């Protein structure tokens, strides 16, 4: 059984994962509207991943006999000054996710909930990967600076995500 505290925190995490998938979808649409289909594709995959995270948490709550309570998802930002700013917003979200997962883990330790700690381990590792991959894209966009040619080259590269 899940303690009420853990159940509440897991539901909060589910909402955050949906908040993230929704934000990434908005970022993807922004890229598409700026004629950067590669980045749009990249962010669309990123958005889909967040949905699988939400579903993973939902499954875990159900498996543990808890109650899933979906909340309203906030309106995402839909306008950005540049490709770099759009990806910087994504990195900020990943960092927020990491902080939430860490807080959830700390709560599971406090509550002596070993099953939740075990399930969260996957997410702890996943966040290392997420921050690395988004950070890498941001780093490249920072290197590109104002070079439109480099931006188009990076867009072309981003289009290949999940295709090799
Ligand atoms: Mg996630």
PDB file of N, CA, C and O in Angstrom, residues 87-154:
ATOM      1  N   UNK A  87      15.059  25.847 -26.478  1.00  0.00           N
ATOM      2  CA  UNK A  87      15.729  24.667 -25.903  1.00  0.00           C
ATOM      3  C   UNK A  87      16.153  24.947 -24.461  1.00  0.00           C
ATOM      4  O   UNK A  87      16.121  24.054 -23.606  1.00  0.00           O
ATOM      5  N   UNK A  88      16.507  26.211 -24.173  1.00  0.00           N
ATOM      6  CA  UNK A  88      16.860  26.572 -22.791  1.00  0.00           C
ATOM      7  C   UNK A  88      15.648  26.367 -21.881  1.00  0.00           C
ATOM      8  O   UNK A  88      15.785  25.927 -20.729  1.00  0.00           O
ATOM      9  N   UNK A  89      14.445  26.652 -22.403  1.00  0.00           N
ATOM     10  CA  UNK A  89      13.216  26.437 -21.618  1.00  0.00           C
ATOM     11  C   UNK A  89      13.029  24.948 -21.343  1.00  0.00           C
ATOM     12  O   UNK A  89      12.608  24.552 -20.247  1.00  0.00           O
ATOM     13  N   UNK A  90      13.369  24.119 -22.337  1.00  0.00           N
ATOM     14  CA  UNK A  90      13.255  22.661 -22.164  1.00  0.00           C
ATOM     15  C   UNK A  90      14.241  22.174 -21.095  1.00  0.00           C
ATOM     16  O   UNK A  90      13.892  21.341 -20.250  1.00  0.00           O
ATOM     17  N   UNK A  91      15.463  22.710 -21.132  1.00  0.00           N
ATOM     18  CA  UNK A  91      16.456  22.292 -20.138  1.00  0.00           C
ATOM     19  C   UNK A  91      16.014  22.680 -18.720  1.00  0.00           C
ATOM     20  O   UNK A  91      16.166  21.913 -17.772  1.00  0.00           O
ATOM     21  N   UNK A  92      15.436  23.857 -18.613  1.00  0.00           N
ATOM     22  CA  UNK A  92      14.936  24.322 -17.313  1.00  0.00           C
ATOM     23  C   UNK A  92      13.869  23.357 -16.773  1.00  0.00           C
ATOM     24  O   UNK A  92      13.839  23.052 -15.577  1.00  0.00           O
ATOM     25  N   UNK A  93      13.024  22.895 -17.680  1.00  0.00           N
ATOM     26  CA  UNK A  93      11.980  21.934 -17.286  1.00  0.00           C
ATOM     27  C   UNK A  93      12.596  20.613 -16.831  1.00  0.00           C
ATOM     28  O   UNK A  93      12.143  20.005 -15.856  1.00  0.00           O
ATOM     29  N   UNK A  94      13.624  20.164 -17.543  1.00  0.00           N
ATOM     30  CA  UNK A  94      14.294  18.917 -17.147  1.00  0.00           C
ATOM     31  C   UNK A  94      14.927  19.062 -15.764  1.00  0.00           C
ATOM     32  O   UNK A  94      14.878  18.145 -14.952  1.00  0.00           O
ATOM     33  N   UNK A  95      15.515  20.236 -15.516  1.00  0.00           N
ATOM     34  CA  UNK A  95      16.141  20.459 -14.208  1.00  0.00           C
ATOM     35  C   UNK A  95      15.084  20.470 -13.108  1.00  0.00           C
ATOM     36  O   UNK A  95      15.311  19.952 -12.008  1.00  0.00           O
ATOM     37  N   UNK A  96      13.910  21.038 -13.429  1.00  0.00           N
ATOM     38  CA  UNK A  96      12.804  21.041 -12.460  1.00  0.00           C
ATOM     39  C   UNK A  96      12.334  19.609 -12.202  1.00  0.00           C
ATOM     40  O   UNK A  96      12.030  19.232 -11.065  1.00  0.00           O
ATOM     41  N   UNK A  97      12.295  18.809 -13.270  1.00  0.00           N
ATOM     42  CA  UNK A  97      11.895  17.404 -13.133  1.00  0.00           C
ATOM     43  C   UNK A  97      12.870  16.669 -12.215  1.00  0.00           C
ATOM     44  O   UNK A  97      12.461  15.928 -11.312  1.00  0.00           O
ATOM     45  N   UNK A  98      14.160  16.869 -12.438  1.00  0.00           N
ATOM     46  CA  UNK A  98      15.185  16.217 -11.619  1.00  0.00           C
ATOM     47  C   UNK A  98      14.992  16.581 -10.146  1.00  0.00           C
ATOM     48  O   UNK A  98      15.031  15.702  -9.269  1.00  0.00           O
ATOM     49  N   UNK A  99      14.743  17.852  -9.881  1.00  0.00           N
ATOM     50  CA  UNK A  99      14.555  18.306  -8.488  1.00  0.00           C
ATOM     51  C   UNK A  99      13.335  17.618  -7.870  1.00  0.00           C
ATOM     52  O   UNK A  99      13.381  17.200  -6.701  1.00  0.00           O
ATOM     53  N   UNK A 100      12.269  17.469  -8.649  1.00  0.00           N
ATOM     54  CA  UNK A 100      11.046  16.819  -8.145  1.00  0.00           C
ATOM     55  C   UNK A 100      11.274  15.331  -7.877  1.00  0.00           C
ATOM     56  O   UNK A 100      10.810  14.800  -6.866  1.00  0.00           O
ATOM     57  N   UNK A 101      11.984  14.669  -8.800  1.00  0.00           N
ATOM     58  CA  UNK A 101      12.285  13.232  -8.623  1.00  0.00           C
ATOM     59  C   UNK A 101      13.145  13.042  -7.366  1.00  0.00           C
ATOM     60  O   UNK A 101      12.896  12.140  -6.562  1.00  0.00           O
ATOM     61  N   UNK A 102      14.122  13.925  -7.199  1.00  0.00           N
ATOM     62  CA  UNK A 102      14.984  13.833  -6.013  1.00  0.00           C
ATOM     63  C   UNK A 102      14.184  14.029  -4.731  1.00  0.00           C
ATOM     64  O   UNK A 102      14.389  13.301  -3.742  1.00  0.00           O
ATOM     65  N   UNK A 103      13.272  14.984  -4.734  1.00  0.00           N
ATOM     66  CA  UNK A 103      12.445  15.249  -3.547  1.00  0.00           C
ATOM     67  C   UNK A 103      11.534  14.054  -3.269  1.00  0.00           C
ATOM     68  O   UNK A 103      11.317  13.676  -2.105  1.00  0.00           O
ATOM     69  N   UNK A 104      11.038  13.453  -4.341  1.00  0.00           N
ATOM     70  CA  UNK A 104      10.174  12.278  -4.216  1.00  0.00           C
ATOM     71  C   UNK A 104      10.970  11.119  -3.618  1.00  0.00           C
ATOM     72  O   UNK A 104      10.481  10.385  -2.742  1.00  0.00           O
ATOM     73  N   UNK A 105      12.188  10.959  -4.078  1.00  0.00           N
ATOM     74  CA  UNK A 105      13.061   9.895  -3.561  1.00  0.00           C
ATOM     75  C   UNK A 105      13.326  10.121  -2.069  1.00  0.00           C
ATOM     76  O   UNK A 105      13.245   9.192  -1.261  1.00  0.00           O
ATOM     77  N   UNK A 106      13.626  11.354  -1.711  1.00  0.00           N
ATOM     78  CA  UNK A 106      13.899  11.683  -0.304  1.00  0.00           C
ATOM     79  C   UNK A 106      12.674  11.364   0.559  1.00  0.00           C
ATOM     80  O   UNK A 106      12.806  10.837   1.678  1.00  0.00           O
ATOM     81  N   UNK A 107      11.491  11.641   0.034  1.00  0.00           N
ATOM     82  CA  UNK A 107      10.251  11.346   0.758  1.00  0.00           C
ATOM     83  C   UNK A 107      10.058   9.837   0.909  1.00  0.00           C
ATOM     84  O   UNK A 107       9.662   9.353   1.986  1.00  0.00           O
ATOM     85  N   UNK A 108      10.373   9.096  -0.158  1.00  0.00           N
ATOM     86  CA  UNK A 108      10.246   7.632  -0.110  1.00  0.00           C
ATOM     87  C   UNK A 108      11.207   7.038   0.916  1.00  0.00           C
ATOM     88  O   UNK A 108      10.882   6.047   1.591  1.00  0.00           O
ATOM     89  N   UNK A 109      12.377   7.647   1.062  1.00  0.00           N
ATOM     90  CA  UNK A 109      13.350   7.188   2.067  1.00  0.00           C
ATOM     91  C   UNK A 109      12.783   7.468   3.463  1.00  0.00           C
ATOM     92  O   UNK A 109      12.774   6.599   4.340  1.00  0.00           O
ATOM     93  N   UNK A 110      12.288   8.682   3.616  1.00  0.00           N
ATOM     94  CA  UNK A 110      11.710   9.105   4.897  1.00  0.00           C
ATOM     95  C   UNK A 110      10.542   8.193   5.314  1.00  0.00           C
ATOM     96  O   UNK A 110      10.408   7.826   6.483  1.00  0.00           O
ATOM     97  N   UNK A 111       9.734   7.806   4.331  1.00  0.00           N
ATOM     98  CA  UNK A 111       8.548   6.973   4.586  1.00  0.00           C
ATOM     99  C   UNK A 111       8.878   5.476   4.607  1.00  0.00           C
ATOM    100  O   UNK A 111       7.984   4.651   4.723  1.00  0.00           O
ATOM    101  N   UNK A 112      10.160   5.166   4.426  1.00  0.00           N
ATOM    102  CA  UNK A 112      10.610   3.760   4.338  1.00  0.00           C
ATOM    103  C   UNK A 112       9.808   2.982   3.291  1.00  0.00           C
ATOM    104  O   UNK A 112       9.437   1.819   3.489  1.00  0.00           O
ATOM    105  N   UNK A 113       9.537   3.640   2.158  1.00  0.00           N
ATOM    106  CA  UNK A 113       8.805   3.007   1.056  1.00  0.00           C
ATOM    107  C   UNK A 113       9.839   2.508   0.042  1.00  0.00           C
ATOM    108  O   UNK A 113      10.285   3.249  -0.835  1.00  0.00           O
ATOM    109  N   UNK A 114      10.232   1.253   0.202  1.00  0.00           N
ATOM    110  CA  UNK A 114      11.325   0.698  -0.614  1.00  0.00           C
ATOM    111  C   UNK A 114      10.914   0.458  -2.060  1.00  0.00           C
ATOM    112  O   UNK A 114      11.727   0.600  -2.968  1.00  0.00           O
ATOM    113  N   UNK A 115       9.651   0.079  -2.284  1.00  0.00           N
ATOM    114  CA  UNK A 115       9.181  -0.157  -3.658  1.00  0.00           C
ATOM    115  C   UNK A 115       9.218   1.143  -4.465  1.00  0.00           C
ATOM    116  O   UNK A 115       9.607   1.140  -5.641  1.00  0.00           O
ATOM    117  N   UNK A 116       8.819   2.241  -3.831  1.00  0.00           N
ATOM    118  CA  UNK A 116       8.856   3.535  -4.540  1.00  0.00           C
ATOM    119  C   UNK A 116      10.301   3.942  -4.809  1.00  0.00           C
ATOM    120  O   UNK A 116      10.630   4.421  -5.900  1.00  0.00           O
ATOM    121  N   UNK A 117      11.169   3.716  -3.839  1.00  0.00           N
ATOM    122  CA  UNK A 117      12.591   4.038  -4.047  1.00  0.00           C
ATOM    123  C   UNK A 117      13.128   3.253  -5.246  1.00  0.00           C
ATOM    124  O   UNK A 117      13.839   3.793  -6.090  1.00  0.00           O
ATOM    125  N   UNK A 118      12.766   1.983  -5.313  1.00  0.00           N
ATOM    126  CA  UNK A 118      13.244   1.129  -6.397  1.00  0.00           C
ATOM    127  C   UNK A 118      12.718   1.605  -7.752  1.00  0.00           C
ATOM    128  O   UNK A 118      13.465   1.678  -8.726  1.00  0.00           O
ATOM    129  N   UNK A 119      11.432   1.941  -7.816  1.00  0.00           N
ATOM    130  CA  UNK A 119      10.841   2.426  -9.074  1.00  0.00           C
ATOM    131  C   UNK A 119      11.459   3.764  -9.481  1.00  0.00           C
ATOM    132  O   UNK A 119      11.660   4.039 -10.670  1.00  0.00           O
ATOM    133  N   UNK A 120      11.772   4.596  -8.497  1.00  0.00           N
ATOM    134  CA  UNK A 120      12.315   5.926  -8.794  1.00  0.00           C
ATOM    135  C   UNK A 120      13.742   5.871  -9.317  1.00  0.00           C
ATOM    136  O   UNK A 120      14.197   6.797  -9.972  1.00  0.00           O
ATOM    137  N   UNK A 121      14.422   4.772  -9.023  1.00  0.00           N
ATOM    138  CA  UNK A 121      15.815   4.660  -9.458  1.00  0.00           C
ATOM    139  C   UNK A 121      15.903   4.816 -10.986  1.00  0.00           C
ATOM    140  O   UNK A 121      16.804   5.472 -11.495  1.00  0.00           O
ATOM    141  N   UNK A 122      14.944   4.215 -11.690  1.00  0.00           N
ATOM    142  CA  UNK A 122      14.918   4.334 -13.159  1.00  0.00           C
ATOM    143  C   UNK A 122      14.829   5.806 -13.572  1.00  0.00           C
ATOM    144  O   UNK A 122      15.512   6.252 -14.503  1.00  0.00           O
ATOM    145  N   UNK A 123      14.003   6.558 -12.844  1.00  0.00           N
ATOM    146  CA  UNK A 123      13.811   7.976 -13.182  1.00  0.00           C
ATOM    147  C   UNK A 123      15.043   8.820 -12.840  1.00  0.00           C
ATOM    148  O   UNK A 123      15.350   9.788 -13.541  1.00  0.00           O
ATOM    149  N   UNK A 124      15.725   8.444 -11.768  1.00  0.00           N
ATOM    150  CA  UNK A 124      16.960   9.153 -11.390  1.00  0.00           C
ATOM    151  C   UNK A 124      17.976   9.015 -12.525  1.00  0.00           C
ATOM    152  O   UNK A 124      18.572   9.999 -12.977  1.00  0.00           O
ATOM    153  N   UNK A 125      18.129   7.788 -13.022  1.00  0.00           N
ATOM    154  CA  UNK A 125      19.068   7.528 -14.134  1.00  0.00           C
ATOM    155  C   UNK A 125      18.596   8.219 -15.415  1.00  0.00           C
ATOM    156  O   UNK A 125      19.408   8.774 -16.160  1.00  0.00           O
ATOM    157  N   UNK A 126      17.304   8.172 -15.662  1.00  0.00           N
ATOM    158  CA  UNK A 126      16.722   8.788 -16.854  1.00  0.00           C
ATOM    159  C   UNK A 126      17.000  10.302 -16.879  1.00  0.00           C
ATOM    160  O   UNK A 126      17.302  10.873 -17.927  1.00  0.00           O
ATOM    161  N   UNK A 127      16.919  10.933 -15.713  1.00  0.00           N
ATOM    162  CA  UNK A 127      17.137  12.383 -15.660  1.00  0.00           C
ATOM    163  C   UNK A 127      18.569  12.763 -16.024  1.00  0.00           C
ATOM    164  O   UNK A 127      18.802  13.827 -16.597  1.00  0.00           O
ATOM    165  N   UNK A 128      19.527  11.886 -15.686  1.00  0.00           N
ATOM    166  CA  UNK A 128      20.921  12.151 -16.064  1.00  0.00           C
ATOM    167  C   UNK A 128      20.992  12.214 -17.595  1.00  0.00           C
ATOM    168  O   UNK A 128      21.576  13.128 -18.181  1.00  0.00           O
ATOM    169  N   UNK A 129      20.335  11.246 -18.237  1.00  0.00           N
ATOM    170  CA  UNK A 129      20.298  11.148 -19.697  1.00  0.00           C
ATOM    171  C   UNK A 129      19.566  12.359 -20.307  1.00  0.00           C
ATOM    172  O   UNK A 129      20.040  12.964 -21.274  1.00  0.00           O
ATOM    173  N   UNK A 130      18.425  12.712 -19.734  1.00  0.00           N
ATOM    174  CA  UNK A 130      17.607  13.815 -20.261  1.00  0.00           C
ATOM    175  C   UNK A 130      18.366  15.145 -20.189  1.00  0.00           C
ATOM    176  O   UNK A 130      18.396  15.898 -21.163  1.00  0.00           O
ATOM    177  N   UNK A 131      18.949  15.423 -19.038  1.00  0.00           N
ATOM    178  CA  UNK A 131      19.675  16.695 -18.892  1.00  0.00           C
ATOM    179  C   UNK A 131      20.872  16.732 -19.825  1.00  0.00           C
ATOM    180  O   UNK A 131      21.205  17.784 -20.380  1.00  0.00           O
ATOM    181  N   UNK A 132      21.495  15.572 -20.006  1.00  0.00           N
ATOM    182  CA  UNK A 132      22.657  15.502 -20.895  1.00  0.00           C
ATOM    183  C   UNK A 132      22.234  15.792 -22.339  1.00  0.00           C
ATOM    184  O   UNK A 132      22.861  16.615 -23.017  1.00  0.00           O
ATOM    185  N   UNK A 133      21.181  15.127 -22.819  1.00  0.00           N
ATOM    186  CA  UNK A 133      20.822  15.284 -24.234  1.00  0.00           C
ATOM    187  C   UNK A 133      20.279  16.678 -24.545  1.00  0.00           C
ATOM    188  O   UNK A 133      20.637  17.270 -25.563  1.00  0.00           O
ATOM    189  N   UNK A 134      19.444  17.222 -23.665  1.00  0.00           N
ATOM    190  CA  UNK A 134      18.925  18.578 -23.909  1.00  0.00           C
ATOM    191  C   UNK A 134      20.063  19.596 -23.758  1.00  0.00           C
ATOM    192  O   UNK A 134      20.179  20.540 -24.547  1.00  0.00           O
ATOM    193  N   UNK A 135      20.922  19.378 -22.774  1.00  0.00           N
ATOM    194  CA  UNK A 135      22.065  20.273 -22.543  1.00  0.00           C
ATOM    195  C   UNK A 135      23.011  20.299 -23.734  1.00  0.00           C
ATOM    196  O   UNK A 135      23.591  21.340 -24.062  1.00  0.00           O
ATOM    197  N   UNK A 136      23.148  19.142 -24.369  1.00  0.00           N
ATOM    198  CA  UNK A 136      24.018  19.038 -25.538  1.00  0.00           C
ATOM    199  C   UNK A 136      23.473  19.872 -26.709  1.00  0.00           C
ATOM    200  O   UNK A 136      24.238  20.589 -27.368  1.00  0.00           O
ATOM    201  N   UNK A 137      22.167  19.779 -26.930  1.00  0.00           N
ATOM    202  CA  UNK A 137      21.540  20.564 -28.000  1.00  0.00           C
ATOM    203  C   UNK A 137      21.698  22.055 -27.700  1.00  0.00           C
ATOM    204  O   UNK A 137      22.059  22.848 -28.574  1.00  0.00           O
ATOM    205  N   UNK A 138      21.458  22.426 -26.448  1.00  0.00           N
ATOM    206  CA  UNK A 138      21.594  23.834 -26.065  1.00  0.00           C
ATOM    207  C   UNK A 138      23.037  24.315 -26.276  1.00  0.00           C
ATOM    208  O   UNK A 138      23.264  25.416 -26.802  1.00  0.00           O
ATOM    209  N   UNK A 139      23.977  23.493 -25.898  1.00  0.00           N
ATOM    210  CA  UNK A 139      25.393  23.839 -26.064  1.00  0.00           C
ATOM    211  C   UNK A 139      25.741  24.104 -27.529  1.00  0.00           C
ATOM    212  O   UNK A 139      26.463  25.054 -27.851  1.00  0.00           O
ATOM    213  N   UNK A 140      25.206  23.267 -28.405  1.00  0.00           N
ATOM    214  CA  UNK A 140      25.474  23.433 -29.840  1.00  0.00           C
ATOM    215  C   UNK A 140      24.829  24.716 -30.368  1.00  0.00           C
ATOM    216  O   UNK A 140      25.428  25.420 -31.191  1.00  0.00           O
ATOM    217  N   UNK A 141      23.623  25.014 -29.895  1.00  0.00           N
ATOM    218  CA  UNK A 141      22.956  26.246 -30.339  1.00  0.00           C
ATOM    219  C   UNK A 141      23.703  27.474 -29.823  1.00  0.00           C
ATOM    220  O   UNK A 141      23.769  28.502 -30.506  1.00  0.00           O
ATOM    221  N   UNK A 142      24.279  27.354 -28.627  1.00  0.00           N
ATOM    222  CA  UNK A 142      25.079  28.470 -28.102  1.00  0.00           C
ATOM    223  C   UNK A 142      26.324  28.671 -28.952  1.00  0.00           C
ATOM    224  O   UNK A 142      26.713  29.797 -29.246  1.00  0.00           O
ATOM    225  N   UNK A 143      26.933  27.553 -29.369  1.00  0.00           N
ATOM    226  CA  UNK A 143      28.113  27.625 -30.226  1.00  0.00           C
ATOM    227  C   UNK A 143      27.767  28.250 -31.568  1.00  0.00           C
ATOM    228  O   UNK A 143      28.553  29.012 -32.132  1.00  0.00           O
ATOM    229  N   UNK A 144      26.569  27.911 -32.092  1.00  0.00           N
ATOM    230  CA  UNK A 144      26.143  28.408 -33.402  1.00  0.00           C
ATOM    231  C   UNK A 144      26.004  29.927 -33.404  1.00  0.00           C
ATOM    232  O   UNK A 144      26.220  30.577 -34.429  1.00  0.00           O
ATOM    233  N   UNK A 145      25.639  30.494 -32.261  1.00  0.00           N
ATOM    234  CA  UNK A 145      25.477  31.949 -32.176  1.00  0.00           C
ATOM    235  C   UNK A 145      24.472  32.445 -33.193  1.00  0.00           C
ATOM    236  O   UNK A 145      23.358  31.925 -33.272  1.00  0.00           O
ATOM    237  N   UNK A 146      24.861  33.415 -34.008  1.00  0.00           N
ATOM    238  CA  UNK A 146      23.940  33.989 -34.995  1.00  0.00           C
ATOM    239  C   UNK A 146      24.068  33.338 -36.374  1.00  0.00           C
ATOM    240  O   UNK A 146      23.481  33.827 -37.345  1.00  0.00           O
ATOM    241  N   UNK A 147      24.827  32.260 -36.465  1.00  0.00           N
ATOM    242  CA  UNK A 147      25.037  31.627 -37.764  1.00  0.00           C
ATOM    243  C   UNK A 147      23.804  30.844 -38.221  1.00  0.00           C
ATOM    244  O   UNK A 147      23.462  29.806 -37.662  1.00  0.00           O
ATOM    245  N   UNK A 148      23.139  31.373 -39.247  1.00  0.00           N
ATOM    246  CA  UNK A 148      21.935  30.716 -39.777  1.00  0.00           C
ATOM    247  C   UNK A 148      22.305  29.370 -40.417  1.00  0.00           C
ATOM    248  O   UNK A 148      21.542  28.404 -40.333  1.00  0.00           O
ATOM    249  N   UNK A 149      23.469  29.329 -41.047  1.00  0.00           N
ATOM    250  CA  UNK A 149      23.918  28.090 -41.695  1.00  0.00           C
ATOM    251  C   UNK A 149      24.089  26.972 -40.673  1.00  0.00           C
ATOM    252  O   UNK A 149      23.672  25.833 -40.913  1.00  0.00           O
ATOM    253  N   UNK A 150      24.701  27.319 -39.537  1.00  0.00           N
ATOM    254  CA  UNK A 150      24.903  26.310 -38.492  1.00  0.00           C
ATOM    255  C   UNK A 150      23.556  25.878 -37.911  1.00  0.00           C
ATOM    256  O   UNK A 150      23.348  24.690 -37.643  1.00  0.00           O
ATOM    257  N   UNK A 151      22.629  26.826 -37.757  1.00  0.00           N
ATOM    258  CA  UNK A 151      21.297  26.505 -37.241  1.00  0.00           C
ATOM    259  C   UNK A 151      20.601  25.489 -38.153  1.00  0.00           C
ATOM    260  O   UNK A 151      20.030  24.499 -37.678  1.00  0.00           O
ATOM    261  N   UNK A 152      20.710  25.722 -39.462  1.00  0.00           N
ATOM    262  CA  UNK A 152      20.093  24.799 -40.423  1.00  0.00           C
ATOM    263  C   UNK A 152      20.774  23.432 -40.399  1.00  0.00           C
ATOM    264  O   UNK A 152      20.119  22.393 -40.504  1.00  0.00           O
ATOM    265  N   UNK A 153      22.077  23.434 -40.198  1.00  0.00           N
ATOM    266  CA  UNK A 153      22.830  22.182 -40.113  1.00  0.00           C
ATOM    267  C   UNK A 153      22.386  21.405 -38.862  1.00  0.00           C
ATOM    268  O   UNK A 153      22.159  20.187 -38.907  1.00  0.00           O
ATOM    269  N   UNK A 154      22.217  22.120 -37.747  1.00  0.00           N
ATOM    270  CA  UNK A 154      21.775  21.477 -36.499  1.00  0.00           C
ATOM    271  C   UNK A 154      20.339  20.964 -36.627  1.00  0.00           C
ATOM    272  O   UNK A 154      19.991  19.915 -36.087  1.00  0.00           O
TER     273      UNK A 154
END
